[in-house]
Amino acid sequence: MITYLKNPITKEYKNLKELVLGPYLHWFYLDKTTNSKNKDLSFFSHNLLSRQVHEIEGNKVPAIPVSTSPYFEKCYFILKEILDYNNISFEVMYRMNINLTLHSKIKESIPHTDLNLPHKVVIVYLNEFTKGRTIVLREDKQKFYSNTKEDNVIMFDGKLAHYQESPDIYDKRIVMVANFQ
């Protein structure tokens, strides 16, 4: 269910981590990971490529994504390096974010899918932290847990619901997330 990709850890990747872990990246607070009315993990996000949608006959469908960050091209290049290194090609990038989650009394986010169309999800773990795993649910609800080691890269089918654990107290979970086809 979860595929681990090799991370070439290039000079550009190291520079990105320096930027993300430093004081200059702007973060925006979101009080939930989903639109659910249930309690959910809050987090901070830096949107790189926004998830645009419009409606056709009452169904929400993706529109043209919009780059919303001056760091989009740098992050896109690094993600493409990782995917190329693993011989993975793609036709379209739907969405990219860098997310930061702090410890919370709420232990897990709400299971969700990112998009309602076929896609893959890639998560790059940019820092060291404990707990904070990504959990992917198979159709039969069997759970698959990620290894959150710094610089790990995971990929899974976007049709599968996923969610995250809260990181340990005093830790922060920083990941780059991308949805592509």
Short mmCIF file of N, CA and C in Angstrom, two decimals:
data_model
loop_
_atom_site.label_atom_id
_atom_site.label_comp_id
_atom_site.label_asym_id
_atom_site.label_seq_id
_atom_site.Cartn_x
_atom_site.Cartn_y
_atom_site.Cartn_z
N MET A 1 0.81 -1.19 0.00
CA MET A 1 0.00 0.00 0.00
C MET A 1 0.87 1.26 0.00
N ILE A 2 1.92 1.27 0.80
CA ILE A 2 2.85 2.41 0.82
C ILE A 2 4.13 1.97 0.13
N THR A 3 4.53 2.73 -0.87
CA THR A 3 5.79 2.47 -1.58
C THR A 3 6.81 3.48 -1.10
N TYR A 4 7.99 3.00 -0.73
CA TYR A 4 9.08 3.89 -0.33
C TYR A 4 9.92 4.19 -1.55
N LEU A 5 10.13 5.47 -1.81
CA LEU A 5 10.95 5.89 -2.94
C LEU A 5 12.34 6.24 -2.44
N LYS A 6 13.31 6.13 -3.32
CA LYS A 6 14.67 6.54 -2.98
C LYS A 6 14.76 8.05 -3.13
N ASN A 7 15.45 8.67 -2.20
CA ASN A 7 15.65 10.11 -2.22
C ASN A 7 17.12 10.37 -2.53
N PRO A 8 17.43 11.00 -3.68
CA PRO A 8 18.84 11.22 -4.02
C PRO A 8 19.53 12.26 -3.14
N ILE A 9 18.77 13.01 -2.34
CA ILE A 9 19.28 14.03 -1.42
C ILE A 9 20.35 14.89 -2.11
N THR A 10 19.90 15.62 -3.11
CA THR A 10 20.78 16.48 -3.91
C THR A 10 21.08 17.78 -3.16
N LYS A 11 21.98 18.54 -3.71
CA LYS A 11 22.31 19.86 -3.14
C LYS A 11 21.06 20.74 -3.11
N GLU A 12 20.26 20.69 -4.17
CA GLU A 12 19.02 21.48 -4.24
C GLU A 12 18.04 21.07 -3.15
N TYR A 13 17.96 19.76 -2.90
CA TYR A 13 17.09 19.25 -1.84
C TYR A 13 17.56 19.77 -0.47
N LYS A 14 18.84 19.73 -0.23
CA LYS A 14 19.38 20.23 1.04
C LYS A 14 19.11 21.72 1.20
N ASN A 15 19.22 22.48 0.11
CA ASN A 15 18.91 23.91 0.16
C ASN A 15 17.45 24.16 0.47
N LEU A 16 16.57 23.33 -0.11
CA LEU A 16 15.14 23.46 0.19
C LEU A 16 14.88 23.21 1.67
N LYS A 17 15.48 22.18 2.22
CA LYS A 17 15.28 21.89 3.64
C LYS A 17 15.76 23.05 4.50
N GLU A 18 16.87 23.65 4.12
CA GLU A 18 17.38 24.81 4.87
C GLU A 18 16.35 25.94 4.85
N LEU A 19 15.73 26.18 3.70
CA LEU A 19 14.69 27.20 3.59
C LEU A 19 13.48 26.84 4.44
N VAL A 20 12.98 25.63 4.29
CA VAL A 20 11.75 25.20 4.98
C VAL A 20 11.94 25.17 6.49
N LEU A 21 13.10 24.76 6.94
CA LEU A 21 13.34 24.64 8.38
C LEU A 21 13.81 25.96 8.99
N GLY A 22 14.04 26.96 8.16
CA GLY A 22 14.50 28.27 8.63
C GLY A 22 13.35 29.22 8.91
N PRO A 23 13.68 30.49 9.15
CA PRO A 23 12.66 31.47 9.58
C PRO A 23 11.96 32.23 8.45
N TYR A 24 12.24 31.93 7.17
CA TYR A 24 11.76 32.79 6.10
C TYR A 24 10.55 32.28 5.33
N LEU A 25 10.16 31.04 5.50
CA LEU A 25 9.00 30.51 4.80
C LEU A 25 7.74 30.99 5.52
N HIS A 26 6.78 31.50 4.76
CA HIS A 26 5.52 31.96 5.34
C HIS A 26 4.57 30.78 5.51
N TRP A 27 3.98 30.68 6.69
CA TRP A 27 3.05 29.60 7.00
C TRP A 27 1.67 30.19 7.23
N PHE A 28 0.64 29.44 6.85
CA PHE A 28 -0.74 29.87 7.03
C PHE A 28 -1.47 28.81 7.84
N TYR A 29 -2.19 29.27 8.88
CA TYR A 29 -2.85 28.38 9.81
C TYR A 29 -4.17 27.86 9.24
N LEU A 30 -4.39 26.55 9.36
CA LEU A 30 -5.66 25.91 9.00
C LEU A 30 -6.13 25.13 10.22
N ASP A 31 -7.36 25.32 10.63
CA ASP A 31 -7.83 24.66 11.86
C ASP A 31 -8.27 23.22 11.66
N LYS A 32 -8.29 22.74 10.39
CA LYS A 32 -8.67 21.35 10.12
C LYS A 32 -7.96 20.85 8.88
N THR A 33 -7.81 19.52 8.78
CA THR A 33 -7.25 18.93 7.57
C THR A 33 -8.35 18.62 6.55
N THR A 34 -9.61 18.63 7.00
CA THR A 34 -10.75 18.33 6.11
C THR A 34 -11.86 19.34 6.36
N ASN A 35 -12.94 19.21 5.62
CA ASN A 35 -14.11 20.08 5.83
C ASN A 35 -15.09 19.48 6.82
N SER A 36 -14.71 18.42 7.52
CA SER A 36 -15.58 17.74 8.47
C SER A 36 -15.95 18.66 9.63
N LYS A 37 -17.10 18.39 10.22
CA LYS A 37 -17.52 19.13 11.42
C LYS A 37 -16.93 18.50 12.68
N ASN A 38 -16.30 17.33 12.54
CA ASN A 38 -15.69 16.66 13.68
C ASN A 38 -14.38 17.34 14.06
N LYS A 39 -13.92 17.07 15.28
CA LYS A 39 -12.63 17.61 15.72
C LYS A 39 -11.54 17.02 14.83
N ASP A 40 -10.59 17.86 14.48
CA ASP A 40 -9.55 17.45 13.54
C ASP A 40 -8.25 18.15 13.93
N LEU A 41 -7.14 17.63 13.46
CA LEU A 41 -5.85 18.27 13.71
C LEU A 41 -5.76 19.59 12.97
N SER A 42 -5.25 20.59 13.64
CA SER A 42 -4.93 21.84 12.96
C SER A 42 -3.49 21.75 12.47
N PHE A 43 -3.13 22.61 11.53
CA PHE A 43 -1.77 22.60 11.01
C PHE A 43 -1.48 23.91 10.31
N PHE A 44 -0.25 24.10 9.94
CA PHE A 44 0.18 25.25 9.16
C PHE A 44 0.56 24.74 7.77
N SER A 45 0.28 25.55 6.77
CA SER A 45 0.55 25.11 5.41
C SER A 45 1.20 26.24 4.61
N HIS A 46 2.08 25.84 3.71
CA HIS A 46 2.61 26.75 2.70
C HIS A 46 2.20 26.14 1.37
N ASN A 47 1.22 26.75 0.74
CA ASN A 47 0.66 26.23 -0.50
C ASN A 47 1.61 26.57 -1.65
N LEU A 48 2.04 25.55 -2.38
CA LEU A 48 2.93 25.74 -3.52
C LEU A 48 2.16 25.77 -4.83
N LEU A 49 1.23 24.84 -4.98
CA LEU A 49 0.39 24.72 -6.16
C LEU A 49 -1.01 24.44 -5.65
N SER A 50 -1.92 25.39 -5.82
CA SER A 50 -3.22 25.27 -5.17
C SER A 50 -4.14 24.31 -5.90
N ARG A 51 -5.00 23.71 -5.13
CA ARG A 51 -6.01 22.77 -5.63
C ARG A 51 -7.20 23.60 -6.10
N GLN A 52 -7.31 23.81 -7.38
CA GLN A 52 -8.42 24.58 -7.94
C GLN A 52 -9.54 23.62 -8.35
N VAL A 53 -10.75 24.00 -8.10
CA VAL A 53 -11.89 23.19 -8.52
C VAL A 53 -12.97 24.09 -9.12
N HIS A 54 -13.76 23.50 -9.97
CA HIS A 54 -14.98 24.15 -10.44
C HIS A 54 -16.04 23.06 -10.56
N GLU A 55 -17.27 23.49 -10.81
CA GLU A 55 -18.36 22.51 -10.85
C GLU A 55 -18.88 22.33 -12.27
N ILE A 56 -19.13 21.07 -12.63
CA ILE A 56 -19.79 20.72 -13.87
C ILE A 56 -20.98 19.85 -13.48
N GLU A 57 -22.17 20.33 -13.77
CA GLU A 57 -23.41 19.62 -13.42
C GLU A 57 -23.42 19.20 -11.95
N GLY A 58 -23.00 20.09 -11.08
CA GLY A 58 -23.03 19.83 -9.65
C GLY A 58 -21.88 19.01 -9.11
N ASN A 59 -20.99 18.52 -9.98
CA ASN A 59 -19.83 17.75 -9.53
C ASN A 59 -18.60 18.62 -9.53
N LYS A 60 -17.88 18.63 -8.41
CA LYS A 60 -16.64 19.39 -8.34
C LYS A 60 -15.55 18.64 -9.09
N VAL A 61 -14.87 19.33 -9.99
CA VAL A 61 -13.79 18.73 -10.78
C VAL A 61 -12.60 19.68 -10.75
N PRO A 62 -11.38 19.13 -10.87
CA PRO A 62 -10.21 19.99 -10.83
C PRO A 62 -10.16 20.95 -12.02
N ALA A 63 -9.77 22.15 -11.76
CA ALA A 63 -9.50 23.12 -12.81
C ALA A 63 -7.98 23.27 -12.90
N ILE A 64 -7.52 24.26 -13.58
CA ILE A 64 -6.08 24.45 -13.74
C ILE A 64 -5.48 24.89 -12.40
N PRO A 65 -4.52 24.12 -11.88
CA PRO A 65 -3.88 24.52 -10.63
C PRO A 65 -3.11 25.83 -10.82
N VAL A 66 -2.96 26.58 -9.73
CA VAL A 66 -2.28 27.87 -9.78
C VAL A 66 -1.11 27.85 -8.81
N SER A 67 0.05 28.26 -9.30
CA SER A 67 1.22 28.39 -8.42
C SER A 67 0.97 29.56 -7.49
N THR A 68 1.11 29.32 -6.20
CA THR A 68 0.80 30.35 -5.21
C THR A 68 2.00 30.70 -4.34
N SER A 69 3.18 30.25 -4.71
CA SER A 69 4.37 30.47 -3.90
C SER A 69 5.56 30.79 -4.79
N PRO A 70 6.43 31.68 -4.34
CA PRO A 70 7.66 31.91 -5.09
C PRO A 70 8.60 30.70 -5.06
N TYR A 71 8.29 29.71 -4.23
CA TYR A 71 9.14 28.52 -4.09
C TYR A 71 8.60 27.32 -4.88
N PHE A 72 7.50 27.53 -5.60
CA PHE A 72 6.91 26.41 -6.34
C PHE A 72 7.91 25.76 -7.29
N GLU A 73 8.56 26.54 -8.13
CA GLU A 73 9.46 25.96 -9.14
C GLU A 73 10.59 25.17 -8.50
N LYS A 74 11.15 25.68 -7.42
CA LYS A 74 12.22 24.97 -6.70
C LYS A 74 11.70 23.63 -6.17
N CYS A 75 10.52 23.63 -5.56
CA CYS A 75 9.95 22.40 -5.00
C CYS A 75 9.55 21.44 -6.10
N TYR A 76 8.98 21.95 -7.17
CA TYR A 76 8.60 21.11 -8.31
C TYR A 76 9.84 20.41 -8.88
N PHE A 77 10.92 21.16 -9.05
CA PHE A 77 12.16 20.59 -9.58
C PHE A 77 12.68 19.48 -8.67
N ILE A 78 12.65 19.70 -7.38
CA ILE A 78 13.14 18.69 -6.42
C ILE A 78 12.25 17.45 -6.44
N LEU A 79 10.94 17.65 -6.47
CA LEU A 79 10.03 16.50 -6.55
C LEU A 79 10.26 15.74 -7.85
N LYS A 80 10.43 16.45 -8.95
CA LYS A 80 10.69 15.80 -10.24
C LYS A 80 12.00 15.02 -10.18
N GLU A 81 13.02 15.57 -9.53
CA GLU A 81 14.29 14.83 -9.35
C GLU A 81 14.05 13.51 -8.63
N ILE A 82 13.27 13.56 -7.56
CA ILE A 82 12.99 12.35 -6.77
C ILE A 82 12.23 11.33 -7.63
N LEU A 83 11.20 11.79 -8.33
CA LEU A 83 10.41 10.88 -9.16
C LEU A 83 11.25 10.32 -10.30
N ASP A 84 12.05 11.15 -10.96
CA ASP A 84 12.93 10.68 -12.04
C ASP A 84 13.92 9.64 -11.51
N TYR A 85 14.48 9.89 -10.34
CA TYR A 85 15.44 8.98 -9.73
C TYR A 85 14.83 7.59 -9.50
N ASN A 86 13.51 7.58 -9.32
CA ASN A 86 12.77 6.32 -9.10
C ASN A 86 12.05 5.84 -10.36
N ASN A 87 12.38 6.41 -11.51
CA ASN A 87 11.78 6.05 -12.80
C ASN A 87 10.25 6.16 -12.79
N ILE A 88 9.76 7.23 -12.18
CA ILE A 88 8.32 7.49 -12.13
C ILE A 88 8.05 8.75 -12.95
N SER A 89 7.18 8.58 -13.95
CA SER A 89 6.81 9.73 -14.76
C SER A 89 5.40 10.19 -14.39
N PHE A 90 5.07 11.40 -14.78
CA PHE A 90 3.73 11.91 -14.53
C PHE A 90 3.35 12.86 -15.65
N GLU A 91 2.05 13.07 -15.79
CA GLU A 91 1.54 13.95 -16.84
C GLU A 91 1.10 15.30 -16.30
N VAL A 92 0.56 15.31 -15.08
CA VAL A 92 0.06 16.55 -14.52
C VAL A 92 0.28 16.57 -13.01
N MET A 93 0.66 17.73 -12.51
CA MET A 93 0.78 17.95 -11.07
C MET A 93 -0.47 18.72 -10.65
N TYR A 94 -1.26 18.14 -9.75
CA TYR A 94 -2.51 18.76 -9.34
C TYR A 94 -2.36 19.71 -8.16
N ARG A 95 -1.44 19.37 -7.25
CA ARG A 95 -1.39 20.10 -5.99
C ARG A 95 -0.06 19.84 -5.31
N MET A 96 0.50 20.86 -4.65
CA MET A 96 1.72 20.70 -3.85
C MET A 96 1.63 21.64 -2.64
N ASN A 97 1.99 21.11 -1.48
CA ASN A 97 2.00 21.88 -0.24
C ASN A 97 3.22 21.49 0.59
N ILE A 98 3.60 22.38 1.46
CA ILE A 98 4.50 22.02 2.55
C ILE A 98 3.67 22.24 3.81
N ASN A 99 3.56 21.21 4.64
CA ASN A 99 2.71 21.27 5.83
C ASN A 99 3.53 21.09 7.09
N LEU A 100 3.13 21.82 8.12
CA LEU A 100 3.78 21.76 9.43
C LEU A 100 2.70 21.48 10.46
N THR A 101 2.83 20.37 11.18
CA THR A 101 1.88 20.00 12.22
C THR A 101 2.61 19.97 13.56
N LEU A 102 2.02 20.61 14.56
CA LEU A 102 2.56 20.60 15.92
C LEU A 102 1.80 19.58 16.75
N HIS A 103 2.35 19.23 17.90
CA HIS A 103 1.70 18.30 18.81
C HIS A 103 0.31 18.83 19.18
N SER A 104 -0.64 17.91 19.34
CA SER A 104 -2.00 18.29 19.67
C SER A 104 -2.61 17.25 20.60
N LYS A 105 -3.61 17.70 21.38
CA LYS A 105 -4.37 16.74 22.19
C LYS A 105 -5.17 15.81 21.28
N ILE A 106 -5.53 16.29 20.10
CA ILE A 106 -6.19 15.45 19.11
C ILE A 106 -5.09 14.59 18.49
N LYS A 107 -5.21 13.30 18.61
CA LYS A 107 -4.12 12.38 18.26
C LYS A 107 -4.00 12.06 16.78
N GLU A 108 -5.11 12.19 16.02
CA GLU A 108 -5.09 11.84 14.60
C GLU A 108 -5.99 12.78 13.82
N SER A 109 -5.62 13.02 12.56
CA SER A 109 -6.51 13.78 11.68
C SER A 109 -7.62 12.85 11.18
N ILE A 110 -8.57 13.41 10.48
CA ILE A 110 -9.69 12.64 9.96
C ILE A 110 -9.28 11.97 8.65
N PRO A 111 -9.56 10.66 8.47
CA PRO A 111 -9.23 10.01 7.20
C PRO A 111 -9.90 10.74 6.03
N HIS A 112 -9.15 10.89 4.95
CA HIS A 112 -9.64 11.64 3.80
C HIS A 112 -8.86 11.26 2.54
N THR A 113 -9.39 11.65 1.41
CA THR A 113 -8.64 11.61 0.14
C THR A 113 -8.45 13.06 -0.28
N ASP A 114 -7.37 13.33 -1.01
CA ASP A 114 -7.06 14.70 -1.38
C ASP A 114 -7.88 15.19 -2.57
N LEU A 115 -8.16 14.31 -3.52
CA LEU A 115 -8.87 14.68 -4.74
C LEU A 115 -9.86 13.58 -5.10
N ASN A 116 -10.88 13.93 -5.85
CA ASN A 116 -11.86 12.92 -6.25
C ASN A 116 -11.64 12.46 -7.70
N LEU A 117 -10.39 12.28 -8.07
CA LEU A 117 -10.03 11.76 -9.38
C LEU A 117 -8.78 10.91 -9.23
N PRO A 118 -8.47 10.06 -10.20
CA PRO A 118 -7.28 9.21 -10.07
C PRO A 118 -6.01 10.04 -9.91
N HIS A 119 -5.22 9.69 -8.92
CA HIS A 119 -3.95 10.38 -8.69
C HIS A 119 -3.09 9.57 -7.74
N LYS A 120 -1.84 9.97 -7.64
CA LYS A 120 -0.89 9.42 -6.67
C LYS A 120 -0.60 10.50 -5.65
N VAL A 121 -0.24 10.08 -4.44
CA VAL A 121 0.18 11.00 -3.38
C VAL A 121 1.63 10.69 -3.05
N VAL A 122 2.45 11.73 -2.99
CA VAL A 122 3.83 11.59 -2.54
C VAL A 122 4.00 12.48 -1.32
N ILE A 123 4.63 11.93 -0.30
CA ILE A 123 4.95 12.70 0.91
C ILE A 123 6.44 12.58 1.17
N VAL A 124 7.09 13.74 1.31
CA VAL A 124 8.52 13.81 1.61
C VAL A 124 8.65 14.31 3.05
N TYR A 125 9.30 13.52 3.90
CA TYR A 125 9.49 13.89 5.31
C TYR A 125 10.75 14.76 5.43
N LEU A 126 10.55 16.04 5.75
CA LEU A 126 11.64 17.02 5.68
C LEU A 126 12.41 17.23 6.98
N ASN A 127 11.91 16.69 8.07
CA ASN A 127 12.63 16.88 9.34
C ASN A 127 12.51 15.62 10.20
N GLU A 128 13.24 15.63 11.29
CA GLU A 128 13.21 14.51 12.24
C GLU A 128 12.14 14.78 13.29
N PHE A 129 11.31 13.78 13.55
CA PHE A 129 10.29 13.87 14.60
C PHE A 129 9.87 12.46 14.97
N THR A 130 9.20 12.34 16.10
CA THR A 130 8.67 11.04 16.51
C THR A 130 7.14 11.10 16.45
N LYS A 131 6.55 9.93 16.37
CA LYS A 131 5.11 9.77 16.11
C LYS A 131 4.83 10.45 14.76
N GLY A 132 3.64 11.00 14.55
CA GLY A 132 3.34 11.73 13.32
C GLY A 132 3.31 10.90 12.05
N ARG A 133 3.08 9.59 12.18
CA ARG A 133 3.08 8.73 10.99
C ARG A 133 1.90 9.07 10.07
N THR A 134 2.07 8.75 8.80
CA THR A 134 0.97 8.77 7.84
C THR A 134 0.37 7.36 7.86
N ILE A 135 -0.95 7.30 7.94
CA ILE A 135 -1.65 6.02 7.93
C ILE A 135 -2.50 5.97 6.66
N VAL A 136 -2.32 4.90 5.87
CA VAL A 136 -3.08 4.71 4.65
C VAL A 136 -4.04 3.54 4.89
N LEU A 137 -5.30 3.74 4.53
CA LEU A 137 -6.33 2.72 4.74
C LEU A 137 -6.64 2.01 3.42
N ARG A 138 -6.46 0.71 3.42
CA ARG A 138 -6.87 -0.08 2.26
C ARG A 138 -8.40 -0.10 2.23
N GLU A 139 -8.99 -0.52 1.10
CA GLU A 139 -10.45 -0.55 0.99
C GLU A 139 -11.11 -1.37 2.10
N ASP A 140 -10.43 -2.42 2.57
CA ASP A 140 -10.98 -3.25 3.64
C ASP A 140 -10.66 -2.69 5.03
N LYS A 141 -10.16 -1.45 5.08
CA LYS A 141 -9.83 -0.70 6.31
C LYS A 141 -8.56 -1.17 7.00
N GLN A 142 -7.81 -2.10 6.37
CA GLN A 142 -6.51 -2.47 6.94
C GLN A 142 -5.61 -1.24 6.88
N LYS A 143 -4.85 -1.02 7.97
CA LYS A 143 -4.02 0.17 8.09
C LYS A 143 -2.56 -0.13 7.73
N PHE A 144 -1.96 0.80 7.01
CA PHE A 144 -0.53 0.75 6.68
C PHE A 144 0.11 2.02 7.21
N TYR A 145 1.18 1.86 7.98
CA TYR A 145 1.83 2.98 8.67
C TYR A 145 3.16 3.31 8.00
N SER A 146 3.41 4.62 7.83
CA SER A 146 4.68 5.05 7.24
C SER A 146 5.78 5.07 8.29
N ASN A 147 7.01 5.01 7.82
CA ASN A 147 8.18 5.24 8.65
C ASN A 147 8.54 6.71 8.46
N THR A 148 8.54 7.47 9.52
CA THR A 148 8.69 8.93 9.42
C THR A 148 10.13 9.40 9.47
N LYS A 149 11.06 8.56 9.13
CA LYS A 149 12.47 8.95 9.15
C LYS A 149 12.71 10.16 8.25
N GLU A 150 13.50 11.09 8.74
CA GLU A 150 13.84 12.28 7.97
C GLU A 150 14.38 11.89 6.59
N ASP A 151 13.91 12.57 5.56
CA ASP A 151 14.28 12.39 4.16
C ASP A 151 13.61 11.18 3.50
N ASN A 152 12.79 10.42 4.23
CA ASN A 152 12.03 9.35 3.60
C ASN A 152 11.02 9.97 2.63
N VAL A 153 10.71 9.22 1.60
CA VAL A 153 9.70 9.62 0.62
C VAL A 153 8.77 8.43 0.43
N ILE A 154 7.47 8.67 0.59
CA ILE A 154 6.48 7.61 0.38
C ILE A 154 5.54 8.00 -0.75
N MET A 155 4.93 6.97 -1.35
CA MET A 155 3.94 7.18 -2.40
C MET A 155 2.83 6.15 -2.22
N PHE A 156 1.59 6.57 -2.48
CA PHE A 156 0.46 5.63 -2.44
C PHE A 156 -0.63 6.12 -3.37
N ASP A 157 -1.57 5.24 -3.65
CA ASP A 157 -2.67 5.55 -4.55
C ASP A 157 -3.62 6.53 -3.86
N GLY A 158 -3.93 7.63 -4.54
CA GLY A 158 -4.76 8.68 -3.96
C GLY A 158 -6.21 8.29 -3.74
N LYS A 159 -6.64 7.16 -4.28
CA LYS A 159 -8.03 6.73 -4.02
C LYS A 159 -8.19 6.19 -2.61
N LEU A 160 -7.06 5.88 -1.96
CA LEU A 160 -7.09 5.35 -0.60
C LEU A 160 -7.13 6.48 0.42
N ALA A 161 -8.01 6.35 1.39
CA ALA A 161 -8.06 7.34 2.46
C ALA A 161 -6.76 7.29 3.26
N HIS A 162 -6.36 8.43 3.77
CA HIS A 162 -5.16 8.51 4.60
C HIS A 162 -5.36 9.58 5.66
N TYR A 163 -4.52 9.52 6.67
CA TYR A 163 -4.55 10.52 7.73
C TYR A 163 -3.22 10.50 8.44
N GLN A 164 -3.04 11.40 9.39
CA GLN A 164 -1.76 11.47 10.10
C GLN A 164 -1.96 11.48 11.60
N GLU A 165 -0.93 11.05 12.28
CA GLU A 165 -0.89 11.15 13.73
C GLU A 165 -0.29 12.50 14.11
N SER A 166 -0.64 12.95 15.28
CA SER A 166 0.00 14.14 15.84
C SER A 166 1.45 13.78 16.18
N PRO A 167 2.39 14.68 15.93
CA PRO A 167 3.76 14.40 16.35
C PRO A 167 3.87 14.44 17.88
N ASP A 168 4.96 13.93 18.37
CA ASP A 168 5.21 13.91 19.81
C ASP A 168 5.32 15.34 20.35
N ILE A 169 5.10 15.47 21.64
CA ILE A 169 5.20 16.79 22.27
C ILE A 169 6.61 17.35 22.02
N TYR A 170 6.70 18.63 21.77
CA TYR A 170 7.93 19.37 21.46
C TYR A 170 8.45 19.11 20.05
N ASP A 171 7.79 18.23 19.28
CA ASP A 171 8.21 17.96 17.90
C ASP A 171 7.31 18.72 16.94
N LYS A 172 7.81 18.91 15.73
CA LYS A 172 6.99 19.42 14.64
C LYS A 172 7.20 18.49 13.45
N ARG A 173 6.12 18.21 12.75
CA ARG A 173 6.11 17.33 11.58
C ARG A 173 6.05 18.22 10.34
N ILE A 174 7.12 18.21 9.55
CA ILE A 174 7.16 19.03 8.34
C ILE A 174 7.31 18.10 7.13
N VAL A 175 6.34 18.20 6.22
CA VAL A 175 6.32 17.33 5.04
C VAL A 175 6.00 18.15 3.79
N MET A 176 6.49 17.68 2.66
CA MET A 176 6.05 18.20 1.37
C MET A 176 5.10 17.15 0.79
N VAL A 177 3.93 17.59 0.36
CA VAL A 177 2.89 16.70 -0.16
C VAL A 177 2.60 17.10 -1.60
N ALA A 178 2.49 16.11 -2.49
CA ALA A 178 2.14 16.37 -3.88
C ALA A 178 1.12 15.35 -4.36
N ASN A 179 0.21 15.82 -5.19
CA ASN A 179 -0.77 14.96 -5.87
C ASN A 179 -0.54 15.09 -7.36
N PHE A 180 -0.37 13.95 -8.04
CA PHE A 180 -0.10 13.99 -9.47
C PHE A 180 -0.71 12.80 -10.17
N GLN A 181 -0.75 12.87 -11.48
CA GLN A 181 -1.25 11.77 -12.30
C GLN A 181 -0.22 11.45 -13.38
#
